[in-house]
C-alpha cells in the first residue's frame, strides 16, 4: 500500500507501507547505526517518534526475541530505504515486516532516507505524519496537531514496583524512566539486587527500602515533563549515592540546579565520540537523546564531552557521591567501550 511521510514544513516522501498499515503522527528523527535495528525498535527512548535508519538495508539478520530491550516497541513508525524480506541468521525468528505488524508499528519503505536525514539536519527535529493515499490538507493538519509526547515517560515506565536478582549483594533503587533491559542486565551480572520503581515514585518509598545507591535510567521525551522525579531526586541528595544514564543524567542535572536544552536534531546511533575530561581518552558510544544538560551550578563539574559538538556527556557533584552520563555504557557499540562505568558507579557504595 502506498503512503507518504509528510513533514510539518510541507515536504513529502512517498513510499510503501509495511508492518501495521495505519495513519500516525510523530517526531521524526534519524539514527546512524549500521546494525542494532532491533535494539532501536525496542528502545523505550524512541517512544512517540518516527525513526529513520540512515543505513540503507535493514532487516538482513531478522528478529531474535532474546535481544529485545523492552517487552514491546514504543516508537510510532520505522522508516527504511529497503527492508530485507528473507533474513539469514541462525538466531532469526521472524522478519522485520512480521515483527512490526505483530507490534502494531507502522513501517515505511522505499524513500530516500539520506535525503530525509539531510532535511532533519538542516531544519532540526520535525513533526511528521505517515498517511495512506493522497490525504487532504485538512486531514494532515488535524493529525499533525494531535501530537502530544508529554506523557511518554509514564507510558514506558514500570507499572509497579518489582525486584530483580533478590540475592544480589549491592541493593540499588532503580527508578525506571523507560529503561533498556541492557542496563538491568549489566547491574545483575555485577551481583546487584534491583528494586525497580515507576518514574512517579516518591522519595519516602525509596528511603523505605534503604538502598545502597539510587539509580535513574534512560527514558523518552523532555526531562522537564518529569518534575515529580526531579523533586524526588532533590529529596534524596545527601542521603544516598545517586547515579544515572541518559534521561537519568538529565534528571540529576536538573535536581542539582543545572538546566537542560533541546538539541537541533539529537544524538541517535552507535558511533558518537565522547572524551573523558580527566584522562583525555576518547570512547565511541551509543546514544539516543534529544536533550542535554547545560548551565552547570558551582557544585557540578563536567566529566565527559561530545567530540562532535562539545555538548555535555557527563557530570559529577564536586563533594557528594553523585554522577551521571548522557551516553549508554551498556550498549557496547565497540563492543566493550564504556561498560566500566557501571563499575565506577558501584565503586561509590562498595
XYZ file of C-alpha atoms in Angstrom:
350
model
C 0.000 0.000 0.000
C 1.366 3.404 -0.984
C 1.808 6.047 1.709
C 3.551 9.348 2.317
C 5.703 10.748 5.054
C 4.635 14.410 5.237
C 6.726 16.819 7.307
C 5.321 19.897 9.030
C 7.342 22.080 6.631
C 5.308 20.608 3.742
C 7.931 18.230 2.308
C 6.655 14.818 1.205
C 8.388 11.458 0.788
C 6.462 8.673 -0.949
C 6.963 5.011 -0.124
C 5.301 1.688 0.573
C 3.769 0.658 3.892
C 4.728 -2.498 5.731
C 4.093 -3.654 9.276
C 0.903 -2.018 10.608
C -0.937 -0.145 7.859
C -2.419 2.954 9.519
C -2.025 6.727 9.714
C 0.242 8.026 12.502
C 1.924 11.223 13.728
C 5.279 11.519 15.490
C 8.524 13.404 15.916
C 10.852 12.500 13.023
C 14.436 11.609 13.994
C 17.266 9.680 12.351
C 19.685 7.132 13.800
C 23.059 6.249 12.282
C 23.501 2.643 13.430
C 24.529 0.208 10.691
C 23.325 -2.701 12.846
C 21.269 -2.974 16.011
C 17.934 -2.132 14.402
C 16.102 -4.475 16.776
C 17.582 -2.673 19.779
C 16.471 0.574 18.151
C 12.953 -0.752 17.615
C 12.599 -1.799 21.253
C 14.445 1.086 22.968
C 11.813 2.945 25.061
C 13.712 6.213 24.488
C 12.252 6.295 20.948
C 8.666 6.429 22.264
C 6.499 8.846 20.290
C 8.968 9.129 17.408
C 9.149 8.232 13.720
C 12.617 6.688 13.447
C 14.586 6.789 10.190
C 17.567 4.486 9.631
C 20.366 6.151 7.643
C 21.883 2.778 6.674
C 20.016 1.687 3.522
C 19.396 -2.074 4.004
C 17.642 -3.054 7.242
C 16.447 -6.459 8.422
C 19.077 -8.750 6.927
C 19.598 -10.763 10.135
C 15.930 -10.782 11.084
C 14.456 -10.509 14.555
C 15.566 -12.505 17.589
C 13.219 -12.046 20.563
C 16.046 -12.683 23.033
C 17.605 -9.326 22.094
C 14.621 -7.136 22.988
C 15.377 -4.010 25.045
C 11.737 -3.872 26.183
C 8.776 -6.223 26.022
C 7.195 -4.162 23.242
C 8.081 -1.373 20.839
C 7.153 2.201 21.747
C 8.097 4.153 18.624
C 5.416 5.357 16.215
C 6.959 4.285 12.909
C 10.113 2.848 11.342
C 11.372 4.294 8.052
C 13.897 2.452 5.852
C 15.312 2.683 2.345
C 14.968 -1.056 1.801
C 13.856 -3.863 4.087
C 15.033 -7.458 3.839
C 12.142 -9.918 3.479
C 14.271 -13.071 3.696
C 16.763 -12.654 6.567
C 19.629 -15.093 7.034
C 20.814 -15.765 10.570
C 20.754 -18.867 12.753
C 19.078 -16.864 15.560
C 16.372 -15.352 13.353
C 12.766 -15.930 14.462
C 10.819 -13.636 12.101
C 11.361 -10.917 9.539
C 11.017 -7.183 10.102
C 7.624 -6.905 8.392
C 6.035 -9.618 10.552
C 7.539 -8.157 13.735
C 6.219 -4.639 13.111
C 2.790 -5.976 12.153
C 2.690 -8.003 15.383
C 3.739 -4.940 17.411
C 1.308 -2.580 15.667
C 4.102 -0.320 14.407
C 3.976 1.384 11.002
C 6.815 0.704 8.572
C 7.604 2.809 5.513
C 9.955 1.548 2.802
C 11.365 2.977 -0.397
C 12.042 6.614 0.440
C 15.407 8.360 0.148
C 16.403 8.146 3.814
C 19.682 10.011 3.246
C 17.764 12.970 1.765
C 15.355 12.893 4.714
C 18.314 12.855 7.095
C 19.767 15.965 5.454
C 16.426 17.730 5.855
C 16.377 16.906 9.589
C 19.987 18.034 9.995
C 19.233 21.349 8.320
C 15.819 22.110 9.854
C 16.130 20.241 13.150
C 13.885 17.561 14.602
C 10.484 17.998 12.997
C 6.931 16.691 13.324
C 5.619 14.415 10.621
C 2.718 12.177 9.674
C 2.590 8.949 7.693
C -0.680 8.712 5.809
C -2.090 6.378 3.213
C -3.013 7.549 -0.275
C -3.465 11.266 -1.002
C -4.763 12.870 2.207
C -6.285 16.330 2.183
C -4.523 19.317 3.745
C -7.199 19.427 6.442
C -6.703 15.758 7.370
C -2.937 16.284 7.501
C -3.307 19.299 9.803
C -5.718 17.517 12.147
C -3.344 14.565 12.558
C -0.238 16.790 12.788
C -1.797 18.920 15.539
C -2.724 15.842 17.584
C 0.884 15.026 18.532
C 1.499 15.152 22.291
C 4.628 13.464 23.654
C 4.396 14.955 27.144
C 3.327 11.664 28.742
C 5.740 9.253 27.031
C 7.720 8.639 30.224
C 4.677 7.338 32.085
C 3.756 5.194 29.077
C 7.121 3.400 29.173
C 7.967 3.222 32.883
C 7.327 0.214 35.125
C 3.692 -0.127 36.165
C 4.522 -1.294 39.690
C 7.469 -1.927 41.994
C 9.303 -5.226 41.445
C 12.652 -6.826 42.295
C 15.351 -8.280 40.036
C 18.044 -10.617 41.434
C 16.848 -10.817 45.025
C 20.160 -12.260 46.271
C 22.432 -9.541 44.850
C 24.955 -8.130 47.338
C 24.513 -4.442 46.381
C 20.984 -3.068 46.630
C 20.046 -0.447 44.035
C 16.832 1.561 43.992
C 16.320 1.689 40.226
C 13.995 4.484 39.028
C 12.641 3.348 35.661
C 12.180 6.330 33.319
C 11.691 3.955 30.359
C 14.655 1.672 30.924
C 16.508 -0.518 28.454
C 16.859 -4.085 29.696
C 20.567 -3.967 28.878
C 21.086 -1.660 31.870
C 19.274 -4.095 34.147
C 21.377 -6.982 32.814
C 24.636 -5.109 33.412
C 23.766 -4.431 37.043
C 22.568 -8.009 37.629
C 25.770 -9.526 36.240
C 27.662 -7.324 38.719
C 25.768 -9.024 41.560
C 23.275 -6.247 42.247
C 19.780 -6.532 43.641
C 17.466 -4.066 41.880
C 14.258 -2.745 43.385
C 12.674 -1.171 40.314
C 10.335 1.785 40.851
C 7.978 3.615 38.458
C 9.072 7.099 37.366
C 6.494 8.814 39.594
C 7.639 7.144 42.799
C 8.023 9.279 45.928
C 11.277 9.649 47.897
C 9.801 8.080 51.034
C 9.158 4.825 49.160
C 12.783 4.726 48.050
C 14.048 5.513 51.549
C 11.841 2.727 52.917
C 13.852 0.025 51.079
C 17.145 1.535 52.359
C 19.183 1.006 49.159
C 22.953 1.259 48.815
C 22.505 3.507 45.764
C 19.772 5.271 43.785
C 19.961 4.913 40.006
C 17.911 6.680 37.302
C 17.555 5.034 33.901
C 17.239 6.283 30.355
C 13.826 7.243 29.002
C 11.983 9.163 26.270
C 10.940 12.765 25.886
C 11.726 16.007 27.683
C 13.134 15.825 31.252
C 11.030 18.874 32.128
C 7.975 16.636 31.695
C 9.089 14.720 34.823
C 9.100 17.407 37.557
C 7.967 14.913 40.179
C 11.048 12.781 39.591
C 13.304 15.847 39.785
C 11.789 16.756 43.167
C 12.207 13.165 44.383
C 15.895 13.203 43.483
C 16.339 16.560 45.242
C 14.923 14.989 48.400
C 17.375 12.078 48.169
C 20.535 14.164 47.663
C 22.953 13.672 50.548
C 21.168 10.530 51.755
C 22.357 8.026 49.136
C 24.861 7.841 46.280
C 22.965 8.756 43.090
C 23.866 7.794 39.514
C 22.112 7.964 36.160
C 22.225 7.331 32.416
C 20.683 9.419 29.600
C 17.302 10.732 30.856
C 18.518 9.859 34.361
C 21.550 12.078 33.740
C 19.288 14.962 32.718
C 17.032 14.486 35.760
C 20.078 14.520 38.056
C 21.340 17.676 36.339
C 18.006 19.433 36.940
C 17.946 18.257 40.555
C 21.406 19.797 41.054
C 20.252 23.146 39.689
C 21.525 22.829 36.127
C 19.344 23.428 33.078
C 18.553 21.332 30.010
C 18.161 22.338 26.375
C 16.947 20.635 23.221
C 19.465 19.704 20.537
C 18.786 20.649 16.930
C 18.455 17.031 15.753
C 19.602 14.961 18.727
C 22.173 12.203 19.064
C 20.937 8.820 17.860
C 23.218 5.919 16.899
C 26.243 3.865 17.904
C 29.152 5.953 16.633
C 29.314 9.099 18.793
C 32.804 10.014 20.082
C 32.955 11.123 23.719
C 36.021 12.475 25.537
C 36.836 11.744 29.185
C 37.986 15.132 30.500
C 40.085 13.542 33.258
C 42.141 11.140 31.137
C 41.769 12.625 27.660
C 40.665 9.229 26.329
C 38.002 9.168 23.610
C 35.351 6.456 23.501
C 32.887 5.545 20.753
C 29.461 5.490 22.371
C 25.849 4.591 21.726
C 23.394 7.460 22.253
C 19.697 8.203 21.943
C 18.522 11.584 23.207
C 17.232 14.991 22.100
C 18.116 16.973 25.238
C 21.383 17.795 27.038
C 22.422 19.251 30.395
C 23.699 22.826 30.339
C 24.382 25.819 32.628
C 26.139 23.987 35.475
C 26.000 25.199 39.062
C 29.152 25.743 41.129
C 28.756 22.325 42.794
C 28.745 20.454 39.453
C 31.622 19.701 37.092
C 31.615 18.233 33.611
C 33.280 14.816 33.217
C 32.677 13.928 29.546
C 32.022 15.983 26.414
C 30.823 15.125 22.928
C 33.735 15.452 20.499
C 31.478 16.392 17.574
C 29.569 19.315 19.071
C 31.076 19.908 22.524
C 27.848 19.209 24.421
C 27.787 17.730 27.908
C 28.092 13.932 28.129
C 28.670 13.523 31.866
C 28.649 15.350 35.188
C 29.515 14.738 38.822
C 28.968 16.605 42.077
C 32.207 18.042 43.438
C 31.719 16.781 47.007
C 28.807 14.314 47.069
C 28.697 10.787 45.512
C 26.539 11.850 42.554
C 27.498 11.198 38.915
C 25.832 10.535 35.583
C 26.489 10.125 31.873
C 24.449 11.028 28.800
C 25.542 8.060 26.672
C 24.739 4.343 27.068
C 27.591 2.294 28.602
C 25.502 -0.897 28.394
C 25.042 -0.712 24.611
C 28.632 -1.759 23.768
C 28.983 -0.483 20.197
C 32.643 -1.411 20.143
C 31.735 -3.994 21.744
C 33.017 -3.196 25.305
C 33.966 0.501 25.315
C 32.426 2.205 28.377
C 30.973 -0.759 30.290
C 33.483 0.021 33.040
C 31.259 2.951 34.030
C 28.961 0.525 35.852
C 31.963 -0.449 37.989
C 32.633 3.239 38.636
C 29.020 3.706 39.728
C 29.254 0.741 42.085
C 32.589 1.906 43.497
C 30.625 4.681 45.220
C 28.998 2.108 47.505
C 31.485 -0.781 47.564
